[in-house]
Short mmCIF file of C-alpha atoms in Angstrom, two decimals:
data_model
loop_
_atom_site.label_atom_id
_atom_site.label_comp_id
_atom_site.label_asym_id
_atom_site.label_seq_id
_atom_site.Cartn_x
_atom_site.Cartn_y
_atom_site.Cartn_z
CA MET A 1 -11.81 74.76 -40.82
CA LYS A 2 -9.61 72.07 -42.27
CA ILE A 3 -9.92 69.12 -44.66
CA ALA A 4 -9.04 65.66 -43.16
CA ARG A 5 -9.26 62.03 -44.00
CA VAL A 6 -10.82 59.54 -41.53
CA ARG A 7 -8.33 56.87 -40.37
CA GLY A 8 -10.24 54.92 -37.85
CA ASN A 9 -11.92 55.07 -34.50
CA VAL A 10 -11.22 55.35 -30.76
CA VAL A 11 -12.24 52.70 -28.27
CA SER A 12 -12.83 54.09 -24.84
CA THR A 13 -14.79 52.28 -22.10
CA ILE A 14 -14.29 54.72 -19.14
CA ASN A 15 -15.32 58.22 -20.23
CA HIS A 16 -17.80 61.16 -19.99
CA PRO A 17 -21.40 59.96 -20.53
CA PHE A 18 -21.72 62.13 -23.63
CA PHE A 19 -19.55 59.81 -25.55
CA ASP A 20 -21.75 56.75 -24.97
CA GLY A 21 -23.96 57.62 -28.01
CA HIS A 22 -21.42 59.29 -30.30
CA ARG A 23 -18.59 57.89 -32.40
CA LEU A 24 -15.11 59.33 -31.96
CA LEU A 25 -12.96 59.14 -35.11
CA VAL A 26 -9.30 59.51 -35.67
CA CYS A 27 -8.78 61.99 -38.55
CA ASP A 28 -5.54 62.85 -40.35
CA VAL A 29 -5.46 66.52 -41.22
CA LEU A 30 -4.62 66.87 -44.97
CA ASP A 31 -1.81 69.22 -45.87
CA ASP A 32 -1.63 71.87 -48.60
CA SER A 33 -1.23 69.30 -51.28
CA GLY A 34 -4.09 67.11 -50.19
CA ALA A 35 -1.74 64.55 -48.70
CA VAL A 36 -2.03 63.06 -45.19
CA GLY A 37 0.34 65.10 -42.97
CA GLU A 38 1.73 64.42 -39.50
CA LYS A 39 -1.20 66.00 -37.65
CA TYR A 40 -4.24 63.99 -36.41
CA VAL A 41 -7.22 65.05 -34.30
CA ILE A 42 -10.03 63.15 -32.62
CA ALA A 43 -13.45 64.34 -33.77
CA VAL A 44 -17.05 63.41 -33.13
CA ASP A 45 -18.99 62.30 -36.23
CA THR A 46 -22.23 63.97 -37.44
CA VAL A 47 -22.35 62.76 -41.11
CA GLU A 48 -21.91 58.97 -40.96
CA ALA A 49 -18.31 59.32 -42.10
CA GLY A 50 -16.15 56.17 -42.30
CA PRO A 51 -12.46 55.24 -42.84
CA GLY A 52 -11.01 56.76 -45.95
CA ASP A 53 -13.61 59.50 -46.34
CA THR A 54 -12.34 63.09 -46.96
CA VAL A 55 -14.14 65.35 -44.41
CA LEU A 56 -14.61 68.97 -43.35
CA LEU A 57 -13.48 69.45 -39.75
CA LEU A 58 -14.84 72.10 -37.44
CA ASP A 59 -12.69 72.90 -34.44
CA GLU A 60 -14.79 74.98 -32.01
CA GLY A 61 -16.74 73.90 -29.00
CA THR A 62 -19.66 76.27 -29.10
CA SER A 63 -20.44 75.35 -32.80
CA SER A 64 -20.09 71.71 -32.00
CA ARG A 65 -22.47 71.65 -28.99
CA GLN A 66 -24.98 73.60 -31.10
CA ILE A 67 -24.85 70.86 -33.84
CA PHE A 68 -25.75 68.29 -31.23
CA GLY A 69 -28.51 70.58 -29.72
CA ILE A 70 -27.07 70.47 -26.33
CA ALA A 71 -26.09 73.39 -23.98
CA SER A 72 -23.15 71.56 -22.49
CA GLY A 73 -20.95 68.60 -23.42
CA PRO A 74 -17.28 67.77 -23.80
CA ILE A 75 -16.87 68.38 -27.46
CA ARG A 76 -14.57 70.63 -29.44
CA THR A 77 -13.93 68.97 -32.77
CA THR A 78 -16.69 67.82 -35.12
CA ILE A 79 -16.92 66.32 -38.67
CA VAL A 80 -19.54 68.59 -40.37
CA GLY A 81 -19.34 67.45 -44.01
CA ILE A 82 -18.10 64.89 -46.46
CA VAL A 83 -15.94 66.48 -49.09
CA ASP A 84 -16.32 65.24 -52.71
CA ASP A 85 -13.84 67.64 -54.24
CA TRP A 86 -11.56 70.54 -53.26
CA SER A 87 -8.78 72.77 -54.61
CA SER A 88 -5.65 71.22 -53.23
CA ALA A 89 -2.33 72.61 -54.35
CA ALA A 90 -1.68 69.27 -56.08
CA GLY A 91 -4.31 70.41 -58.62
CA GLU A 92 -6.76 67.58 -58.08
CA SER A 93 -9.66 69.97 -58.42
CA SER A 94 -10.60 73.34 -59.95
CA MET B 1 -9.34 66.58 -29.12
CA LYS B 2 -6.00 64.58 -28.80
CA ILE B 3 -4.78 61.30 -27.39
CA ALA B 4 -2.17 61.57 -24.61
CA ARG B 5 -0.38 59.50 -22.07
CA VAL B 6 -0.26 60.52 -18.38
CA ARG B 7 3.25 61.10 -17.19
CA GLY B 8 2.83 62.28 -13.60
CA ASN B 9 1.43 65.05 -11.54
CA VAL B 10 1.99 68.72 -10.54
CA VAL B 11 2.63 69.79 -7.01
CA SER B 12 1.49 73.37 -6.30
CA THR B 13 0.81 74.81 -2.88
CA ILE B 14 0.07 78.49 -3.74
CA ASN B 15 -2.68 78.52 -6.37
CA HIS B 16 -6.36 79.41 -7.19
CA PRO B 17 -8.71 77.70 -4.67
CA PHE B 18 -10.33 75.56 -7.48
CA PHE B 19 -7.26 73.41 -7.60
CA ASP B 20 -7.45 72.40 -3.82
CA GLY B 21 -9.93 69.50 -4.72
CA HIS B 22 -8.74 68.58 -8.21
CA ARG B 23 -5.58 66.68 -9.37
CA LEU B 24 -3.43 68.24 -12.05
CA LEU B 25 -1.68 65.75 -14.34
CA VAL B 26 1.26 66.22 -16.81
CA CYS B 27 0.24 64.54 -20.03
CA ASP B 28 2.43 63.77 -23.02
CA VAL B 29 0.46 64.37 -26.24
CA LEU B 30 0.90 61.31 -28.45
CA ASP B 31 2.01 61.94 -32.07
CA ASP B 32 0.65 60.46 -35.27
CA SER B 33 2.24 57.02 -34.70
CA GLY B 34 1.14 56.81 -31.16
CA ALA B 35 4.52 57.61 -29.63
CA VAL B 36 5.17 60.22 -27.02
CA GLY B 37 6.09 63.44 -28.77
CA GLU B 38 7.65 66.66 -27.49
CA LYS B 39 4.45 68.43 -26.49
CA TYR B 40 3.04 68.14 -22.93
CA VAL B 41 -0.01 69.77 -21.40
CA ILE B 42 -1.27 70.13 -17.71
CA ALA B 43 -4.81 68.73 -17.41
CA VAL B 44 -7.43 68.34 -14.70
CA ASP B 45 -8.35 64.65 -14.24
CA THR B 46 -12.06 63.52 -14.32
CA VAL B 47 -11.79 59.79 -14.81
CA GLU B 48 -9.27 58.70 -12.11
CA ALA B 49 -6.44 58.36 -14.66
CA GLY B 50 -2.97 57.49 -13.44
CA PRO B 51 0.66 57.46 -14.79
CA GLY B 52 0.82 55.38 -17.95
CA ASP B 53 -2.79 55.60 -18.91
CA THR B 54 -3.62 56.57 -22.47
CA VAL B 55 -6.31 59.27 -22.25
CA LEU B 56 -8.53 61.52 -24.32
CA LEU B 57 -7.80 65.20 -23.79
CA LEU B 58 -10.30 68.04 -24.23
CA ASP B 59 -8.75 71.42 -24.68
CA GLU B 60 -11.56 73.93 -24.13
CA GLY B 61 -12.59 75.96 -21.06
CA THR B 62 -16.36 76.08 -21.55
CA SER B 63 -16.59 72.30 -21.88
CA SER B 64 -14.27 71.76 -18.94
CA ARG B 65 -16.21 73.93 -16.55
CA GLN B 66 -19.49 72.25 -17.64
CA ILE B 67 -18.01 68.87 -16.75
CA PHE B 68 -17.26 70.05 -13.19
CA GLY B 69 -20.74 71.64 -13.01
CA ILE B 70 -19.35 75.13 -12.23
CA ALA B 71 -20.05 78.40 -13.92
CA SER B 72 -16.60 79.71 -13.40
CA GLY B 73 -13.16 78.21 -12.67
CA PRO B 74 -9.57 78.42 -14.03
CA ILE B 75 -9.72 75.30 -16.23
CA ARG B 76 -9.06 74.82 -19.89
CA THR B 77 -7.75 71.25 -20.48
CA THR B 78 -9.45 68.12 -19.05
CA ILE B 79 -8.98 64.40 -19.27
CA VAL B 80 -12.44 63.14 -20.38
CA GLY B 81 -11.78 59.41 -21.11
CA ILE B 82 -9.32 56.51 -20.82
CA VAL B 83 -8.51 55.11 -24.28
CA ASP B 84 -8.33 51.34 -24.62
CA ASP B 85 -7.42 51.27 -28.28
CA TRP B 86 -7.21 53.73 -31.23
CA SER B 87 -6.09 53.80 -34.88
CA SER B 88 -2.65 55.22 -34.60
CA ALA B 89 -0.51 55.38 -37.82
CA ALA B 90 1.65 52.61 -36.39
CA GLY B 91 -1.21 50.29 -37.06
CA GLU B 92 -1.79 49.13 -33.46
CA SER B 93 -5.50 49.21 -33.98
CA SER B 94 -8.12 48.98 -36.79
CA MET C 1 -6.49 87.95 -38.21
CA LYS C 2 -4.36 86.99 -41.17
CA ILE C 3 -3.98 87.82 -44.85
CA ALA C 4 -4.71 84.98 -47.29
CA ARG C 5 -5.23 84.41 -51.04
CA VAL C 6 -8.23 82.43 -52.31
CA ARG C 7 -7.22 79.32 -54.19
CA GLY C 8 -10.55 77.66 -55.00
CA ASN C 9 -13.66 76.05 -53.49
CA VAL C 10 -14.85 73.03 -51.68
CA VAL C 11 -17.50 70.77 -53.11
CA SER C 12 -19.44 68.83 -50.50
CA THR C 13 -22.84 67.22 -50.93
CA ILE C 14 -23.32 65.65 -47.42
CA ASN C 15 -22.95 68.28 -44.80
CA HIS C 16 -24.67 70.42 -42.08
CA PRO C 17 -27.64 72.33 -43.52
CA PHE C 18 -26.02 75.74 -42.82
CA PHE C 19 -23.57 75.06 -45.73
CA ASP C 20 -26.31 74.79 -48.29
CA GLY C 21 -26.47 78.59 -48.92
CA HIS C 22 -22.91 79.56 -48.18
CA ARG C 23 -19.73 79.14 -50.31
CA LEU C 24 -16.70 77.42 -48.71
CA LEU C 25 -13.43 78.67 -50.13
CA VAL C 26 -10.01 77.13 -49.90
CA CYS C 27 -7.55 80.00 -48.77
CA ASP C 28 -3.70 79.96 -48.73
CA VAL C 29 -2.52 81.97 -45.71
CA LEU C 30 0.21 84.36 -46.86
CA ASP C 31 3.53 84.43 -45.01
CA ASP C 32 5.42 87.33 -43.75
CA SER C 33 6.69 88.31 -47.11
CA GLY C 34 3.24 88.17 -48.83
CA ALA C 35 3.94 84.81 -50.38
CA VAL C 36 1.65 81.67 -50.32
CA GLY C 37 3.02 79.61 -47.56
CA GLU C 38 2.23 75.98 -46.69
CA LYS C 39 -0.85 76.66 -44.54
CA TYR C 40 -4.38 76.62 -45.89
CA VAL C 41 -7.74 77.13 -44.28
CA ILE C 42 -11.35 76.51 -45.32
CA ALA C 43 -13.38 79.75 -44.85
CA VAL C 44 -16.97 80.87 -45.45
CA ASP C 45 -17.19 83.88 -47.90
CA THR C 46 -19.03 87.18 -46.94
CA VAL C 47 -17.49 89.53 -49.58
CA GLU C 48 -17.97 87.82 -52.94
CA ALA C 49 -14.37 86.92 -53.02
CA GLY C 50 -13.00 84.77 -55.87
CA PRO C 51 -9.86 82.80 -56.78
CA GLY C 52 -6.71 85.02 -56.72
CA ASP C 53 -8.20 87.64 -54.37
CA THR C 54 -6.09 88.71 -51.44
CA VAL C 55 -8.44 88.58 -48.36
CA LEU C 56 -8.72 89.28 -44.63
CA LEU C 57 -9.38 86.13 -42.59
CA LEU C 58 -11.13 86.10 -39.25
CA ASP C 59 -10.66 82.95 -37.38
CA GLU C 60 -13.24 83.07 -34.50
CA GLY C 61 -16.59 81.33 -34.33
CA THR C 62 -18.51 83.89 -32.32
CA SER C 63 -17.59 86.71 -34.67
CA SER C 64 -18.37 84.58 -37.59
CA ARG C 65 -21.86 83.63 -36.48
CA GLN C 66 -22.64 87.32 -35.72
CA ILE C 67 -21.67 88.34 -39.26
CA PHE C 68 -24.33 85.86 -40.55
CA GLY C 69 -26.85 87.05 -37.94
CA ILE C 70 -27.34 83.58 -36.61
CA ALA C 71 -27.17 82.45 -32.94
CA SER C 72 -25.81 79.13 -33.88
CA GLY C 73 -24.07 77.47 -36.87
CA PRO C 74 -21.00 75.51 -37.71
CA ILE C 75 -18.63 78.36 -38.70
CA ARG C 76 -15.28 79.34 -37.30
CA THR C 77 -13.36 80.99 -40.17
CA THR C 78 -14.80 83.80 -42.31
CA ILE C 79 -13.51 86.06 -45.14
CA VAL C 80 -14.35 89.64 -43.86
CA GLY C 81 -12.57 91.78 -46.41
CA ILE C 82 -10.71 92.04 -49.75
CA VAL C 83 -7.26 93.51 -49.31
CA ASP C 84 -6.12 96.05 -51.86
CA ASP C 85 -2.67 96.66 -50.29
CA TRP C 86 -0.83 95.79 -47.17
CA SER C 87 2.69 96.15 -45.60
CA SER C 88 4.19 92.79 -46.34
CA ALA C 89 7.89 92.30 -45.40
CA ALA C 90 8.61 92.16 -49.13
CA GLY C 91 7.93 95.93 -49.26
CA GLU C 92 5.13 95.82 -51.71
CA SER C 93 3.30 98.62 -49.66
CA SER C 94 3.98 101.36 -47.24
CA MET D 1 -2.40 74.68 -19.35
CA LYS D 2 1.41 74.85 -19.36
CA ILE D 3 4.32 75.25 -16.93
CA ALA D 4 6.40 78.45 -17.34
CA ARG D 5 9.19 80.34 -15.59
CA VAL D 6 8.77 84.07 -14.84
CA ARG D 7 11.56 86.09 -16.58
CA GLY D 8 10.56 89.57 -15.77
CA ASN D 9 8.02 92.30 -16.34
CA VAL D 10 6.52 94.59 -19.01
CA VAL D 11 6.61 98.32 -18.64
CA SER D 12 3.78 100.05 -20.52
CA THR D 13 2.46 103.58 -19.87
CA ILE D 14 -0.10 103.95 -22.56
CA ASN D 15 -2.57 101.12 -22.32
CA HIS D 16 -6.06 99.81 -21.46
CA PRO D 17 -7.23 101.09 -18.04
CA PHE D 18 -7.46 97.43 -16.75
CA PHE D 19 -3.64 97.12 -16.70
CA ASP D 20 -3.22 100.07 -14.21
CA GLY D 21 -3.74 97.72 -11.22
CA HIS D 22 -2.34 94.57 -12.51
CA ARG D 23 1.21 93.42 -13.09
CA LEU D 24 2.13 91.97 -16.61
CA LEU D 25 4.94 89.36 -16.36
CA VAL D 26 7.06 87.95 -19.16
CA CYS D 27 6.94 84.10 -18.81
CA ASP D 28 9.18 81.56 -20.61
CA VAL D 29 7.10 78.41 -21.44
CA LEU D 30 9.06 75.38 -20.18
CA ASP D 31 9.50 72.55 -22.69
CA ASP D 32 9.07 68.91 -22.15
CA SER D 33 12.28 68.49 -20.18
CA GLY D 34 11.55 71.36 -17.87
CA ALA D 35 14.05 73.69 -19.63
CA VAL D 36 13.30 77.17 -20.96
CA GLY D 37 12.26 76.91 -24.58
CA GLU D 38 11.95 79.50 -27.26
CA LYS D 39 8.34 80.40 -26.54
CA TYR D 40 7.27 83.24 -24.17
CA VAL D 41 3.98 84.69 -23.26
CA ILE D 42 2.77 87.85 -21.44
CA ALA D 43 0.59 86.94 -18.37
CA VAL D 44 -1.24 88.70 -15.66
CA ASP D 45 -0.14 87.80 -12.20
CA THR D 46 -2.64 86.40 -9.54
CA VAL D 47 -0.35 84.72 -7.09
CA GLU D 48 2.40 87.23 -6.40
CA ALA D 49 4.83 85.45 -8.60
CA GLY D 50 8.30 86.85 -9.19
CA PRO D 51 11.28 86.34 -11.55
CA GLY D 52 12.56 82.82 -11.39
CA ASP D 53 9.31 81.28 -10.06
CA THR D 54 7.92 78.23 -11.87
CA VAL D 55 4.29 78.89 -12.53
CA LEU D 56 1.08 77.30 -13.86
CA LEU D 57 -0.23 79.23 -16.89
CA LEU D 58 -3.90 79.40 -17.91
CA ASP D 59 -4.47 80.56 -21.47
CA GLU D 60 -8.11 81.38 -21.75
CA GLY D 61 -9.95 84.69 -21.50
CA THR D 62 -13.27 83.64 -19.98
CA SER D 63 -11.48 81.84 -17.02
CA SER D 64 -9.04 84.80 -16.57
CA ARG D 65 -11.82 87.34 -16.26
CA GLN D 66 -13.65 85.14 -13.84
CA ILE D 67 -10.54 85.03 -11.60
CA PHE D 68 -10.47 88.83 -11.43
CA GLY D 69 -14.27 88.87 -10.78
CA ILE D 70 -14.94 91.07 -13.83
CA ALA D 71 -17.31 90.64 -16.70
CA SER D 72 -15.11 92.35 -19.27
CA GLY D 73 -11.44 93.10 -19.51
CA PRO D 74 -8.51 92.61 -21.93
CA ILE D 75 -7.12 89.53 -20.43
CA ARG D 76 -6.35 86.15 -21.96
CA THR D 77 -3.32 84.59 -20.05
CA THR D 78 -3.07 84.46 -16.27
CA ILE D 79 -0.68 82.94 -13.74
CA VAL D 80 -2.98 80.73 -11.54
CA GLY D 81 -0.40 78.84 -9.32
CA ILE D 82 3.17 78.58 -8.26
CA VAL D 83 4.59 75.12 -9.06
CA ASP D 84 6.72 73.40 -6.42
CA ASP D 85 7.36 70.31 -8.29
CA TRP D 86 6.17 68.50 -11.43
CA SER D 87 7.03 65.46 -13.65
CA SER D 88 9.24 66.87 -16.29
CA ALA D 89 10.78 64.45 -18.80
CA ALA D 90 14.09 65.23 -17.25
CA GLY D 91 13.02 63.24 -14.26
CA GLU D 92 13.24 66.02 -11.69
CA SER D 93 10.06 64.75 -9.96
CA SER D 94 8.00 61.58 -9.42
CA MET E 1 -0.62 87.86 -24.95
CA LYS E 2 2.35 88.70 -27.06
CA ILE E 3 4.76 91.60 -27.76
CA ALA E 4 4.86 92.84 -31.37
CA ARG E 5 6.22 95.70 -33.43
CA VAL E 6 3.88 97.60 -35.85
CA ARG E 7 4.96 97.39 -39.45
CA GLY E 8 2.37 99.20 -41.40
CA ASN E 9 -1.33 99.07 -42.32
CA VAL E 10 -3.92 97.22 -44.37
CA VAL E 11 -5.78 98.91 -47.23
CA SER E 12 -9.19 97.29 -47.78
CA THR E 13 -12.06 98.88 -49.57
CA ILE E 14 -14.53 95.99 -49.64
CA ASN E 15 -15.06 94.71 -46.22
CA HIS E 16 -17.30 94.35 -43.17
CA PRO E 17 -18.90 97.82 -41.96
CA PHE E 18 -17.08 97.53 -38.55
CA PHE E 19 -13.75 98.19 -40.24
CA ASP E 20 -14.78 101.60 -41.68
CA GLY E 21 -13.98 103.45 -38.49
CA HIS E 22 -11.08 101.32 -37.24
CA ARG E 23 -7.42 101.08 -38.31
CA LEU E 24 -6.06 97.51 -39.26
CA LEU E 25 -2.35 97.33 -38.53
CA VAL E 26 0.22 94.71 -39.71
CA CYS E 27 2.16 93.67 -36.61
CA ASP E 28 5.27 91.56 -36.45
CA VAL E 29 5.25 89.32 -33.40
CA LEU E 30 8.61 89.60 -31.52
CA ASP E 31 10.44 86.46 -30.70
CA ASP E 32 12.04 85.50 -27.41
CA SER E 33 15.07 87.71 -27.86
CA GLY E 34 12.98 90.80 -28.86
CA ALA E 35 13.62 90.49 -32.53
CA VAL E 36 11.16 90.51 -35.38
CA GLY E 37 10.40 86.80 -36.16
CA GLU E 38 8.58 85.31 -39.04
CA LYS E 39 5.09 85.62 -37.56
CA TYR E 40 2.69 88.52 -38.33
CA VAL E 41 -0.80 89.29 -37.38
CA ILE E 42 -3.42 91.79 -38.43
CA ALA E 43 -4.75 93.77 -35.36
CA VAL E 44 -7.16 96.58 -34.69
CA ASP E 45 -5.59 99.61 -33.05
CA THR E 46 -6.91 101.01 -29.77
CA VAL E 47 -3.94 103.09 -28.47
CA GLU E 48 -2.96 105.25 -31.60
CA ALA E 49 0.04 103.03 -32.28
CA GLY E 50 2.05 103.72 -35.43
CA PRO E 51 4.79 101.97 -37.50
CA GLY E 52 7.87 101.12 -35.32
CA ASP E 53 5.99 101.07 -31.96
CA THR E 54 6.39 98.06 -29.66
CA VAL E 55 2.95 96.91 -28.60
CA LEU E 56 1.01 94.50 -26.47
CA LEU E 57 -1.20 92.23 -28.53
CA LEU E 58 -4.40 90.53 -27.21
CA ASP E 59 -5.63 87.70 -29.29
CA GLU E 60 -9.19 86.91 -28.09
CA GLY E 61 -12.45 87.93 -29.69
CA THR E 62 -14.57 88.45 -26.49
CA SER E 63 -12.09 90.75 -24.94
CA SER E 64 -11.53 92.71 -28.14
CA ARG E 65 -15.32 93.36 -28.57
CA GLN E 66 -15.55 94.54 -25.02
CA ILE E 67 -12.81 97.05 -25.59
CA PHE E 68 -14.87 98.63 -28.43
CA GLY E 69 -18.02 98.50 -26.34
CA ILE E 70 -19.90 96.41 -28.80
CA ALA E 71 -21.75 93.12 -28.41
CA SER E 72 -20.81 91.93 -31.85
CA GLY E 73 -18.13 92.60 -34.46
CA PRO E 74 -15.59 90.91 -36.58
CA ILE E 75 -12.62 91.28 -34.33
CA ARG E 76 -10.22 88.87 -32.74
CA THR E 77 -6.80 90.58 -32.35
CA THR E 78 -6.32 93.99 -30.77
CA ILE E 79 -3.43 96.27 -29.72
CA VAL E 80 -4.12 97.10 -25.97
CA GLY E 81 -0.94 98.86 -24.99
CA ILE E 82 2.31 100.52 -26.11
CA VAL E 83 5.40 98.80 -24.45
CA ASP E 84 8.09 101.05 -23.25
CA ASP E 85 10.33 98.26 -21.84
CA TRP E 86 10.21 94.49 -21.35
CA SER E 87 12.39 91.62 -20.28
CA SER E 88 13.51 90.11 -23.53
CA ALA E 89 16.01 87.32 -23.56
CA ALA E 90 18.44 89.67 -25.16
CA GLY E 91 18.59 91.43 -21.88
CA GLU E 92 17.37 94.81 -23.07
CA SER E 93 15.47 95.26 -19.85
CA SER E 94 15.33 94.26 -16.11
#
C-alpha cells in the first residue's frame, strides 16, 4: 500500500458498465519525502476523496472487488482511506 | 490502472486458441504529463479501440477473464475504457 | 519478500472499517547493503513491531488476509516477522 | 503481456517435479523500439519456441496453470504465442 | 521467474508460526549478464539450496503455498530449482 495525493478525475464515455456508478481518480503516488513523484495511478474512490486529499491506495484486485461487494469487476486499484498524517522522511509527522 | 495510447497491433499465427477471436493491441503507457513514455504493454481489446485512442488499462488476470465471461484464459492486461479527458500533470484537463 | 525498517505510523480517520483495529506502519524497504533506500511501503502490523525495528515484509493480499483469519479485507502488505540478523551485502551477518 | 525474444534455455537437475516435462527458456524482454533490453525472464514454453523467436509472454500464475490444465504447479511466466509482426516504436510494422 | 544466487540466511525469532520449520534465504537476483545485481529477495527454500548456489526463483504466493501442500501461509517467493547452467548474456552457456 502507498500514500498518494488526488490530482483530478478521468472522463470516459465508452467503457465497462462497472464504471458507470464509480468515480475514477488520477492519483500522484507520494515519494519517500512526502512529495509528488513521477508516478501516477488511476484508482476507484471509496471514501469520497477529492483533489488535494492525501489518500491510502490499495493495489490489489481481489481486495478491491470485496470492498464493492461484487464477485467480479474490472478493478485493481482503490482508495481505501484519507490520510490525516504520516511519517514521511521529510519529518512532517511523528 | 494506467492511461495508455494505442500504437498498433500484434500479428501472431501460432498461439493459444483464446487469441483467435480477440485483438491484441500494442499500447504505450502515458507518463505523468500525458506523454508517451518508454513503457509499452500488450493488451486485449474490449471497447473497439484503435490506433491513437487514449485508453484505460487494467492489468489483472482475474478481472480480465471475468470481462470475457470465461473461467480460464491466457489474459492479464485488458483495455476497459476509452478516455475522453483526464487530469495529466501537463494541465490538459481539470 | 523484502527486509524493511519501521519508520512510523499512518493516521487516518476516514477509512475502510478493517483498519479500525489494525495499525498501519510506514516501512522503509532496505536495499542490498542493508541501508534505507528510497522506497517505502505502508504495511499492517502482526508482530507488535515499532519504529526502528528491522522486519520481514510480505507483499501479497491472499497471504495477508489468511494471517488475519478473514476471507475478505483491504490488505496487501503485512509485517510477518522481526529480523534479528540477515546477510546484507554490507557483511553485517553470515 | 510483453514481447520478448528467446535467448536459450535453463539446465536444472534438482528442481520441482513439474519441470521434468517442461522446457524452461531464457527470454529477453524487448523494449519499446523492439530491441533487446536489459531485462530477462525465465518462462515455460507452450508453443515450441526456440532461440531467436519473437514471442508473447504472459506473466500470471493462474493463467499459466490453466494453460497446462493443472490446478497447482510452480509456474508464473509462460510463452503463449509466436509473434510474426508487431508495431514497435522503430516502425518495423503497421 | 528469475535466476538468483543464494547469499545467506535470515535470523528471525519473532515471526509467523509458518517460518518455524522453513529456512528463509537472502537471494541476489542475477542480471542479464549473469552477475549479481542490486536487487535481493527473501525466499523460502524447497531444494536444500545453500550460499553460492544459482537457483530458480518463483515469485507467486499461490504456487508457493501449493508447493508446501498448504492452503494458507505467509509465503510469496520460493526457490524451486538449482540451476546448473543457463544462457546468460555473458555467454556462459549455450
